[in-house]
């Protein structure tokens, strides 16, 4: 996932400065992709991604993933590279979603879909499908996890037995989660704490 800070959006992505993402494992290992450097987006660090996907390795093949606040697409694209069946990459910034679509094309990947929408709008409605793995790395200092995690549960976005990954500021208390979400792994790297929960409800 990518960190986004509130700044102006560039109207013309072709003239925008760009960042670079390197996929670190799977089918597209070492592939480098470009994305517009808008809104302060940066890929989740490679070390954090390596740790997360080591945790998820047994559960990725054939999974259906939802990458909210997708930004550069670091997590959703990494999941597809490592065997996810599908991934829906969601971001509100049209420059970023155009780049995500272009990168899926460059990878010749038809298993990924891109949606331009605020995550709040998507999660605020009942799920059209339940996902096996959800990635949530929202912008900091906006209280988004506290607002949106209840929607993930009540609107049934996370499948029974599914996994949800979240990131938040290390200085804050852990966000409240449903009682049937069991904390599987947790780690802190600098100013970021990241956690992986499992939905313990039976299928």
mmCIF file of C-alpha atoms in Angstrom:
data_model
loop_
_atom_site.group_PDB
_atom_site.id
_atom_site.type_symbol
_atom_site.label_atom_id
_atom_site.label_comp_id
_atom_site.label_asym_id
_atom_site.label_seq_id
_atom_site.Cartn_x
_atom_site.Cartn_y
_atom_site.Cartn_z
ATOM 1 C CA UNK A 1 0.000 0.000 0.000
ATOM 2 C CA UNK A 2 1.113 3.550 -0.294
ATOM 3 C CA UNK A 3 1.149 6.551 1.968
ATOM 4 C CA UNK A 4 -0.790 9.557 0.743
ATOM 5 C CA UNK A 5 -0.567 13.048 2.143
ATOM 6 C CA UNK A 6 -3.115 15.731 1.265
ATOM 7 C CA UNK A 7 -1.527 17.783 -1.514
ATOM 8 C CA UNK A 8 -2.779 19.071 -4.845
ATOM 9 C CA UNK A 9 -3.429 16.565 -7.616
ATOM 10 C CA UNK A 10 -1.642 17.149 -10.897
ATOM 11 C CA UNK A 11 -4.046 17.607 -13.774
ATOM 12 C CA UNK A 12 -1.818 16.073 -16.434
ATOM 13 C CA UNK A 13 -0.190 12.783 -15.457
ATOM 14 C CA UNK A 14 2.059 12.845 -18.525
ATOM 15 C CA UNK A 15 3.873 15.894 -17.180
ATOM 16 C CA UNK A 16 3.903 14.795 -13.533
ATOM 17 C CA UNK A 17 7.005 13.637 -11.738
ATOM 18 C CA UNK A 18 6.974 9.887 -11.332
ATOM 19 C CA UNK A 19 8.001 7.294 -8.776
ATOM 20 C CA UNK A 20 9.186 3.754 -9.233
ATOM 21 C CA UNK A 21 7.891 0.492 -7.789
ATOM 22 C CA UNK A 22 9.803 -2.790 -7.908
ATOM 23 C CA UNK A 23 7.874 -6.029 -7.472
ATOM 24 C CA UNK A 24 9.888 -8.211 -5.126
ATOM 25 C CA UNK A 25 8.541 -11.738 -5.605
ATOM 26 C CA UNK A 26 6.568 -14.124 -7.763
ATOM 27 C CA UNK A 27 5.893 -14.135 -11.502
ATOM 28 C CA UNK A 28 6.963 -10.514 -12.031
ATOM 29 C CA UNK A 29 9.866 -10.480 -9.596
ATOM 30 C CA UNK A 30 12.227 -7.519 -10.140
ATOM 31 C CA UNK A 31 9.866 -5.845 -12.643
ATOM 32 C CA UNK A 32 9.975 -2.077 -12.260
ATOM 33 C CA UNK A 33 6.847 -0.004 -12.773
ATOM 34 C CA UNK A 34 6.277 3.742 -12.824
ATOM 35 C CA UNK A 35 3.498 5.682 -11.120
ATOM 36 C CA UNK A 36 2.747 9.429 -10.881
ATOM 37 C CA UNK A 37 4.211 11.053 -7.770
ATOM 38 C CA UNK A 38 0.971 12.736 -6.750
ATOM 39 C CA UNK A 39 -0.483 13.140 -3.286
ATOM 40 C CA UNK A 40 2.744 12.038 -1.575
ATOM 41 C CA UNK A 41 2.331 8.426 -2.699
ATOM 42 C CA UNK A 42 5.182 6.018 -2.054
ATOM 43 C CA UNK A 43 5.248 2.216 -2.164
ATOM 44 C CA UNK A 44 5.233 0.256 1.074
ATOM 45 C CA UNK A 45 8.944 -0.451 1.757
ATOM 46 C CA UNK A 46 10.311 -3.666 0.280
ATOM 47 C CA UNK A 47 11.262 -5.057 3.704
ATOM 48 C CA UNK A 48 7.721 -4.571 5.017
ATOM 49 C CA UNK A 49 6.235 -6.154 1.888
ATOM 50 C CA UNK A 50 8.594 -9.119 2.169
ATOM 51 C CA UNK A 51 7.538 -9.685 5.791
ATOM 52 C CA UNK A 52 3.833 -9.356 4.983
ATOM 53 C CA UNK A 53 3.925 -11.708 2.013
ATOM 54 C CA UNK A 54 5.937 -14.257 3.967
ATOM 55 C CA UNK A 55 3.031 -14.257 6.427
ATOM 56 C CA UNK A 56 0.513 -14.635 3.595
ATOM 57 C CA UNK A 57 2.377 -17.144 1.408
ATOM 58 C CA UNK A 58 0.157 -20.168 2.218
ATOM 59 C CA UNK A 59 -3.049 -18.207 1.558
ATOM 60 C CA UNK A 60 -2.285 -16.278 -1.639
ATOM 61 C CA UNK A 61 -2.709 -18.916 -4.393
ATOM 62 C CA UNK A 62 -6.240 -18.675 -5.768
ATOM 63 C CA UNK A 63 -7.241 -15.857 -3.400
ATOM 64 C CA UNK A 64 -9.412 -12.839 -4.175
ATOM 65 C CA UNK A 65 -7.811 -9.630 -2.889
ATOM 66 C CA UNK A 66 -8.996 -6.075 -2.255
ATOM 67 C CA UNK A 67 -6.340 -3.332 -2.185
ATOM 68 C CA UNK A 68 -7.920 -0.220 -0.679
ATOM 69 C CA UNK A 69 -6.035 3.110 -0.859
ATOM 70 C CA UNK A 70 -4.011 1.330 -3.555
ATOM 71 C CA UNK A 71 -1.764 4.276 -4.507
ATOM 72 C CA UNK A 72 1.169 2.776 -6.424
ATOM 73 C CA UNK A 73 -0.473 -0.666 -6.293
ATOM 74 C CA UNK A 74 2.477 -2.127 -4.377
ATOM 75 C CA UNK A 75 0.385 -4.601 -2.392
ATOM 76 C CA UNK A 76 -2.258 -5.550 -4.949
ATOM 77 C CA UNK A 77 0.276 -6.073 -7.737
ATOM 78 C CA UNK A 78 2.571 -8.022 -5.428
ATOM 79 C CA UNK A 79 -0.355 -10.281 -4.490
ATOM 80 C CA UNK A 80 -1.132 -10.935 -8.168
ATOM 81 C CA UNK A 81 2.524 -11.649 -8.870
ATOM 82 C CA UNK A 82 2.534 -14.228 -6.077
ATOM 83 C CA UNK A 83 -0.510 -16.163 -7.210
ATOM 84 C CA UNK A 84 -3.677 -14.321 -6.199
ATOM 85 C CA UNK A 85 -6.549 -15.228 -8.505
ATOM 86 C CA UNK A 86 -7.904 -11.667 -8.648
ATOM 87 C CA UNK A 87 -7.252 -8.252 -7.135
ATOM 88 C CA UNK A 88 -9.411 -5.137 -7.073
ATOM 89 C CA UNK A 89 -7.247 -2.007 -6.693
ATOM 90 C CA UNK A 90 -9.130 1.025 -5.389
ATOM 91 C CA UNK A 91 -7.994 4.645 -5.214
ATOM 92 C CA UNK A 92 -9.785 7.982 -5.429
ATOM 93 C CA UNK A 93 -7.058 9.673 -7.519
ATOM 94 C CA UNK A 94 -7.656 9.327 -11.259
ATOM 95 C CA UNK A 95 -3.981 9.859 -12.133
ATOM 96 C CA UNK A 96 -3.064 6.906 -9.936
ATOM 97 C CA UNK A 97 -5.827 4.636 -11.204
ATOM 98 C CA UNK A 98 -4.853 5.377 -14.818
ATOM 99 C CA UNK A 99 -1.292 4.374 -13.964
ATOM 100 C CA UNK A 100 -2.515 1.217 -12.235
ATOM 101 C CA UNK A 101 -4.504 0.254 -15.329
ATOM 102 C CA UNK A 102 -1.482 0.977 -17.544
ATOM 103 C CA UNK A 103 0.784 -1.138 -15.349
ATOM 104 C CA UNK A 104 -1.632 -4.061 -15.428
ATOM 105 C CA UNK A 105 -1.552 -3.740 -19.205
ATOM 106 C CA UNK A 106 2.240 -3.669 -19.247
ATOM 107 C CA UNK A 107 2.241 -6.866 -17.168
ATOM 108 C CA UNK A 108 -0.345 -8.419 -19.522
ATOM 109 C CA UNK A 109 -2.452 -9.159 -16.463
ATOM 110 C CA UNK A 110 -6.209 -9.601 -16.831
ATOM 111 C CA UNK A 111 -6.724 -10.764 -13.238
ATOM 112 C CA UNK A 112 -6.531 -7.245 -11.806
ATOM 113 C CA UNK A 113 -9.268 -4.616 -11.922
ATOM 114 C CA UNK A 114 -9.042 -0.937 -11.019
ATOM 115 C CA UNK A 115 -11.762 1.211 -9.455
ATOM 116 C CA UNK A 116 -11.627 4.984 -9.086
ATOM 117 C CA UNK A 117 -13.563 5.738 -5.904
ATOM 118 C CA UNK A 118 -13.051 6.789 -2.288
ATOM 119 C CA UNK A 119 -12.676 3.720 -0.101
ATOM 120 C CA UNK A 120 -15.371 5.144 2.170
ATOM 121 C CA UNK A 121 -17.927 5.013 -0.655
ATOM 122 C CA UNK A 122 -17.085 1.424 -1.533
ATOM 123 C CA UNK A 123 -17.127 0.086 2.020
ATOM 124 C CA UNK A 124 -20.235 2.064 2.963
ATOM 125 C CA UNK A 125 -22.402 -0.272 0.882
ATOM 126 C CA UNK A 126 -23.000 -4.017 1.294
ATOM 127 C CA UNK A 127 -20.249 -6.053 -0.329
ATOM 128 C CA UNK A 128 -20.799 -7.251 -3.877
ATOM 129 C CA UNK A 129 -18.393 -10.065 -3.027
ATOM 130 C CA UNK A 130 -16.391 -11.108 0.023
ATOM 131 C CA UNK A 131 -12.612 -11.018 -0.313
ATOM 132 C CA UNK A 132 -10.103 -13.524 1.027
ATOM 133 C CA UNK A 133 -7.440 -10.866 1.663
ATOM 134 C CA UNK A 134 -7.901 -7.128 2.231
ATOM 135 C CA UNK A 135 -5.086 -4.579 2.364
ATOM 136 C CA UNK A 136 -5.757 -1.302 4.221
ATOM 137 C CA UNK A 137 -2.969 1.271 4.391
ATOM 138 C CA UNK A 138 -4.887 4.554 4.602
ATOM 139 C CA UNK A 139 -3.464 8.072 4.884
ATOM 140 C CA UNK A 140 -2.396 8.811 8.445
ATOM 141 C CA UNK A 141 -3.935 11.340 10.838
ATOM 142 C CA UNK A 142 -7.435 11.066 9.385
ATOM 143 C CA UNK A 143 -8.971 8.402 11.626
ATOM 144 C CA UNK A 144 -9.908 6.294 8.618
ATOM 145 C CA UNK A 145 -9.320 2.885 10.183
ATOM 146 C CA UNK A 146 -11.592 3.653 13.120
ATOM 147 C CA UNK A 147 -14.322 4.761 10.709
ATOM 148 C CA UNK A 148 -13.956 2.073 8.072
ATOM 149 C CA UNK A 149 -13.079 -1.166 9.861
ATOM 150 C CA UNK A 150 -16.655 -1.516 11.206
ATOM 151 C CA UNK A 151 -17.964 -1.309 7.609
ATOM 152 C CA UNK A 152 -15.589 -4.063 6.506
ATOM 153 C CA UNK A 153 -17.207 -6.314 9.091
ATOM 154 C CA UNK A 154 -20.866 -5.310 9.062
ATOM 155 C CA UNK A 155 -21.039 -5.101 5.256
ATOM 156 C CA UNK A 156 -19.233 -8.457 4.933
ATOM 157 C CA UNK A 157 -16.311 -7.417 2.778
ATOM 158 C CA UNK A 158 -13.988 -9.920 4.469
ATOM 159 C CA UNK A 159 -14.774 -13.579 3.857
ATOM 160 C CA UNK A 160 -15.012 -15.987 6.815
ATOM 161 C CA UNK A 161 -11.497 -17.270 7.400
ATOM 162 C CA UNK A 162 -10.104 -14.341 5.410
ATOM 163 C CA UNK A 163 -7.181 -12.068 6.236
ATOM 164 C CA UNK A 164 -6.986 -8.294 6.651
ATOM 165 C CA UNK A 165 -3.764 -6.287 6.753
ATOM 166 C CA UNK A 166 -3.721 -2.805 8.297
ATOM 167 C CA UNK A 167 -1.116 -0.105 8.893
ATOM 168 C CA UNK A 168 -1.309 2.754 11.385
ATOM 169 C CA UNK A 169 0.881 5.284 13.196
ATOM 170 C CA UNK A 170 3.074 3.620 15.813
ATOM 171 C CA UNK A 171 2.297 6.322 18.364
ATOM 172 C CA UNK A 172 -1.430 5.584 18.349
ATOM 173 C CA UNK A 173 -3.406 2.873 20.085
ATOM 174 C CA UNK A 174 -4.232 -0.183 18.006
ATOM 175 C CA UNK A 175 -7.508 0.394 16.134
ATOM 176 C CA UNK A 176 -10.554 -1.372 17.516
ATOM 177 C CA UNK A 177 -11.427 -4.512 15.573
ATOM 178 C CA UNK A 178 -14.313 -6.999 15.801
ATOM 179 C CA UNK A 179 -13.938 -9.664 18.473
ATOM 180 C CA UNK A 180 -13.883 -12.427 15.855
ATOM 181 C CA UNK A 181 -10.861 -10.890 14.094
ATOM 182 C CA UNK A 182 -7.871 -12.603 15.672
ATOM 183 C CA UNK A 183 -4.488 -10.860 15.598
ATOM 184 C CA UNK A 184 -2.096 -13.185 13.760
ATOM 185 C CA UNK A 185 1.053 -11.077 13.438
ATOM 186 C CA UNK A 186 2.137 -7.550 14.369
ATOM 187 C CA UNK A 187 5.344 -5.606 13.770
ATOM 188 C CA UNK A 188 6.605 -2.032 14.110
ATOM 189 C CA UNK A 189 9.038 -0.404 11.681
ATOM 190 C CA UNK A 190 9.884 3.164 12.625
ATOM 191 C CA UNK A 191 6.729 5.256 12.697
ATOM 192 C CA UNK A 192 4.524 2.532 11.215
ATOM 193 C CA UNK A 193 2.908 -0.468 12.893
ATOM 194 C CA UNK A 194 1.445 -3.160 10.679
ATOM 195 C CA UNK A 195 -0.832 -6.021 11.633
ATOM 196 C CA UNK A 196 -2.411 -9.071 10.044
ATOM 197 C CA UNK A 197 -5.777 -10.282 11.387
ATOM 198 C CA UNK A 198 -7.834 -13.342 10.534
ATOM 199 C CA UNK A 199 -11.614 -13.411 10.424
ATOM 200 C CA UNK A 200 -12.348 -16.392 12.664
ATOM 201 C CA UNK A 201 -16.009 -16.692 11.687
ATOM 202 C CA UNK A 202 -16.720 -20.105 10.144
ATOM 203 C CA UNK A 203 -17.527 -20.315 6.457
#
